[in-house]
Short mmCIF file of C-alpha atoms and ligand atoms in Angstrom, two decimals:
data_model
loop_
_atom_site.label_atom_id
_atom_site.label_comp_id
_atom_site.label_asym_id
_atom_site.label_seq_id
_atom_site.Cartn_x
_atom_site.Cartn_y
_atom_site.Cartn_z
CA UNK A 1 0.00 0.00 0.00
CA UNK A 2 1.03 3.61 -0.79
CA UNK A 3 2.14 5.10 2.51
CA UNK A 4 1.16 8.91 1.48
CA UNK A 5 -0.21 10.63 4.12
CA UNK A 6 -1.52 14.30 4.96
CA UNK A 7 0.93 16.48 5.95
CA UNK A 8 1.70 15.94 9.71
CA UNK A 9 1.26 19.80 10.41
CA UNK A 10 -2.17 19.85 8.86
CA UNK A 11 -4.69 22.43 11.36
CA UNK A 12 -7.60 20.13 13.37
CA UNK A 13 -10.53 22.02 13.14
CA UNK A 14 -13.77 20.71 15.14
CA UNK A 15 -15.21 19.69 12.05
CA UNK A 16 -14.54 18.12 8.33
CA UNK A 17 -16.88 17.91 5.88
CA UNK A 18 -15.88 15.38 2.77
CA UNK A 19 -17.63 14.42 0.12
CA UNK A 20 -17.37 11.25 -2.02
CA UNK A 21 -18.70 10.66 -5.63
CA UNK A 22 -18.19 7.16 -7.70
CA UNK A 23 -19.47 5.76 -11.12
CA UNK A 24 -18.75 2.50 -12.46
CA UNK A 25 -20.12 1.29 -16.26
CA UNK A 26 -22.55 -1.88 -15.89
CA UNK A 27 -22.13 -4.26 -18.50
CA UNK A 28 -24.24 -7.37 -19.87
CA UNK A 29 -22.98 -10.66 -17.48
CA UNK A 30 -21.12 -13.49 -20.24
CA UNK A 31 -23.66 -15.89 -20.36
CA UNK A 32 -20.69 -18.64 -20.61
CA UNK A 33 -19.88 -17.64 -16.61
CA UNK A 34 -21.26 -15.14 -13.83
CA UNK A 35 -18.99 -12.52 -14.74
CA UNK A 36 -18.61 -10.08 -11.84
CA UNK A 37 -22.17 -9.62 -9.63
CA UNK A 38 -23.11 -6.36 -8.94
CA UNK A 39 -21.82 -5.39 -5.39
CA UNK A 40 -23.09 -1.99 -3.70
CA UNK A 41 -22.56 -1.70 0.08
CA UNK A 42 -20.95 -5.14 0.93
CA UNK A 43 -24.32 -6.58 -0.45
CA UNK A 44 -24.71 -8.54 -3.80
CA UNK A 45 -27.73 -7.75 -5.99
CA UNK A 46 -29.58 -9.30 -8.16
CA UNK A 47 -28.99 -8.16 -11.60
CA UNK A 48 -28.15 -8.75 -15.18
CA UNK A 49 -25.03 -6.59 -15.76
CA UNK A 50 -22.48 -5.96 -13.59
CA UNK A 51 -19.63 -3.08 -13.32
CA UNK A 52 -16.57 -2.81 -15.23
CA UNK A 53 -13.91 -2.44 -12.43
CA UNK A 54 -10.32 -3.66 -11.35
CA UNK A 55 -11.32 -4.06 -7.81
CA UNK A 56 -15.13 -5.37 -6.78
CA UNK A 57 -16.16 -2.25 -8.23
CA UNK A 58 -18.45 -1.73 -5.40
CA UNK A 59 -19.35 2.13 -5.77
CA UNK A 60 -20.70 3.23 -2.36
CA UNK A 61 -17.74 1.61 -0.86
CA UNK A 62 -16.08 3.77 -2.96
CA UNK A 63 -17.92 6.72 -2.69
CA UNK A 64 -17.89 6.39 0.89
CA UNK A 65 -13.63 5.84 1.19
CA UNK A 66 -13.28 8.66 -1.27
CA UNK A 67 -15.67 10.87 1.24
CA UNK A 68 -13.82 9.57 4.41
CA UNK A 69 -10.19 10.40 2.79
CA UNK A 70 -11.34 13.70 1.42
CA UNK A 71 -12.83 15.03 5.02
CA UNK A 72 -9.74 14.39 6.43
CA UNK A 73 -7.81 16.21 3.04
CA UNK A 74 -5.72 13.03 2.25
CA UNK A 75 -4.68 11.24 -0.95
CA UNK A 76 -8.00 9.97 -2.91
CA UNK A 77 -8.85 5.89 -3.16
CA UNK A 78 -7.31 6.16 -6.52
CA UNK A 79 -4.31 7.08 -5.52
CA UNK A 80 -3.88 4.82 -2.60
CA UNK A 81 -5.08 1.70 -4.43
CA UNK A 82 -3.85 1.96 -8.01
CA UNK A 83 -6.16 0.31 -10.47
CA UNK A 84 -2.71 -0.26 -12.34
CA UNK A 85 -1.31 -2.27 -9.16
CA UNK A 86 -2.44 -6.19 -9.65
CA UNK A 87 -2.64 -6.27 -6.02
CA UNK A 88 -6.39 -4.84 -5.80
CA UNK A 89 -7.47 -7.19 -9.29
CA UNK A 90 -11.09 -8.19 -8.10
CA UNK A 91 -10.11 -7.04 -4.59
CA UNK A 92 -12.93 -6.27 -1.76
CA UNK A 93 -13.44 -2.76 -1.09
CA UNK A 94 -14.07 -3.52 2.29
CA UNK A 95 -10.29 -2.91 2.94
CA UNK A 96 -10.02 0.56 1.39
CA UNK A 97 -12.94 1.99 3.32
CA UNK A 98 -11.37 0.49 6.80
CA UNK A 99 -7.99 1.64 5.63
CA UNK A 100 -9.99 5.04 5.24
CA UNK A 101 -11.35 4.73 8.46
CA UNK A 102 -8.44 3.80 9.97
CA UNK A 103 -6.81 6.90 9.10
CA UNK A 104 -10.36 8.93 10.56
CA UNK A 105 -9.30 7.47 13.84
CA UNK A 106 -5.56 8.28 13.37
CA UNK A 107 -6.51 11.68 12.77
CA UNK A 108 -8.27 12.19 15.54
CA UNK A 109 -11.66 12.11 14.20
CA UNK A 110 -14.95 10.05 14.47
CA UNK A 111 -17.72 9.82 12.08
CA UNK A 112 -20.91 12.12 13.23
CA UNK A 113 -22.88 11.30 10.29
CA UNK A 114 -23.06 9.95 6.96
CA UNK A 115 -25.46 10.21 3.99
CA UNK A 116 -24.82 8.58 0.48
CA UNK A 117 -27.00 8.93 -2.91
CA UNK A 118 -27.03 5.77 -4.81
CA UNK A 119 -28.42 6.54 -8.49
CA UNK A 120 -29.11 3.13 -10.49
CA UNK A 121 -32.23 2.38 -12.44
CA UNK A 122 -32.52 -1.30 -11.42
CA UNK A 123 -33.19 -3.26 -8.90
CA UNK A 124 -34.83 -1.13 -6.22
CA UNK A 125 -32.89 -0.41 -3.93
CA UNK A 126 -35.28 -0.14 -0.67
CA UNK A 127 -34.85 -4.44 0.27
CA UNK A 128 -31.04 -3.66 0.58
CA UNK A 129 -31.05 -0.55 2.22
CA UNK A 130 -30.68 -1.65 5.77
CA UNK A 131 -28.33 -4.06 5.02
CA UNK A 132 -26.29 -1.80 3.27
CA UNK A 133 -26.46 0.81 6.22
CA UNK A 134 -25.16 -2.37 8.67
CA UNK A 135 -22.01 -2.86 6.63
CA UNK A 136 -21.10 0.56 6.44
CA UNK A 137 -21.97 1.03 10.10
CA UNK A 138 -19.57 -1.68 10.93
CA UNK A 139 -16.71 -1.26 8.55
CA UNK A 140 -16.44 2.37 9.93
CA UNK A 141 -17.30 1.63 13.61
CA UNK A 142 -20.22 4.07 14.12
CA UNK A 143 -23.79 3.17 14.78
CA UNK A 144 -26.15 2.08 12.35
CA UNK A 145 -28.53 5.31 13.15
CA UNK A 146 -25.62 7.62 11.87
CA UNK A 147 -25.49 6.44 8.42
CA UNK A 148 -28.21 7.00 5.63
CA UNK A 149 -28.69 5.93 2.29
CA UNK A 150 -31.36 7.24 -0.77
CA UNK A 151 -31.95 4.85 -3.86
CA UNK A 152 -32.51 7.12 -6.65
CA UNK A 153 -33.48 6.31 -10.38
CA UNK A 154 -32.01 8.45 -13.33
CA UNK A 155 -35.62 8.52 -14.86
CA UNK A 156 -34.75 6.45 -17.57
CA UNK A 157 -32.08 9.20 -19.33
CA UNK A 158 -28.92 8.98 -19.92
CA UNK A 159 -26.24 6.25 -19.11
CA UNK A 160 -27.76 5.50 -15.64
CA UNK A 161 -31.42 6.06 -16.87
CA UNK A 162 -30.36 3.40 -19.70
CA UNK A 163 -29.01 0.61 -17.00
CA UNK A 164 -25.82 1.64 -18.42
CA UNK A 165 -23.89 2.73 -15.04
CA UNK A 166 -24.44 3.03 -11.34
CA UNK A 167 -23.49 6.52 -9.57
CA UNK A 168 -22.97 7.19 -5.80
CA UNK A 169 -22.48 10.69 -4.23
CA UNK A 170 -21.78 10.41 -0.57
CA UNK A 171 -21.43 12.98 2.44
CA UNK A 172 -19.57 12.56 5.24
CA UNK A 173 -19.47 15.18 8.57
CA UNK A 174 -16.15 14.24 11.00
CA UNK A 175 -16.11 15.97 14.32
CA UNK A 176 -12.66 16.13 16.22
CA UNK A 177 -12.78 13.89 19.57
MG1 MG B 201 -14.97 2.89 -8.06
#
């Protein structure tokens, strides 16, 4: 792993504000094998095309990490986990967003709240949602209640609209302990 970090003299205000924003293409599943499932949250859905990616390609993961690292003003997920470095091929992103919020903790910061935006046109997102929030709760080590998450569809225009590519914008709010 990249050991870049924020500049040791960086200020510690009460709070950090970071936001997080990821897209990944979806793409027709072989029908000779599975190809790779459509992950969002730590949770696998049911669907017919999943996302071009070197790692999982789970977005809100990925969204979330990207949020996390941001707040606290360090390097971005791409730069810590190189889609050119075979090390994260097909990797879980379970690992970036704990190596994320490992370095929230470092920093001297916990979580107050999150909120993420997950924009896909299919499935519906509201039989997932909870589960979603309970990985996220525990991979960052807050409580469930802290975290939120809105499906969105891209009414049908556009690459998302056309079932083309799911987007995730997420918020996050650190306060200084
Ligand atoms: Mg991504």
């Amino acid at each position: 792993m990249t050991q870049t970090t924020a500049p040791t003299d960086s200020p510690r205000p009460a709070f950090r504000i970071g936001h997080g924003y990821d897209l990944h293409r979806l793409e027709p599943r072989p029908p000779e094998g599975p190809g790779r499932p459509l992950i969002l949250g730590a949770v696998e859905l049911e669907h017919d095309r999943g996302p071009v990616s070197h790692s999982d390609g789970d977005a809100v993961l990925h969204a979330v990490t990207d949020a996390l690292l941001g707040a606290l003003g360090e390097p971005d997920i791409g730069q810590l986990f190189p889609d050119t470095d075979p090390q994260w091929e097909g990797a879980s992103s379970d690992q970036f967003l704990l190596e994320a919020a490992t370095r929230v903790g470092s920093a001297g910061y916990r979580v107050s709240n999150l909120d993420i935006t997950v924009i896909l046109e299919r499935p519906k997102l509201l039989p997932v949602k909870d589960r979603i929030r309970q990985n996220l709760a525990r991979l960052i080590g807050v409580d469930a209640r802290l975290v939120n998450i809105k499906g969105k569809t891209h009414e049908k225009v556009d690459a998302v609209g056309e079932n083309r590519a799911v987007e995730v914008h997420a918020v996050v709010l650190l306060e200084r302990v």
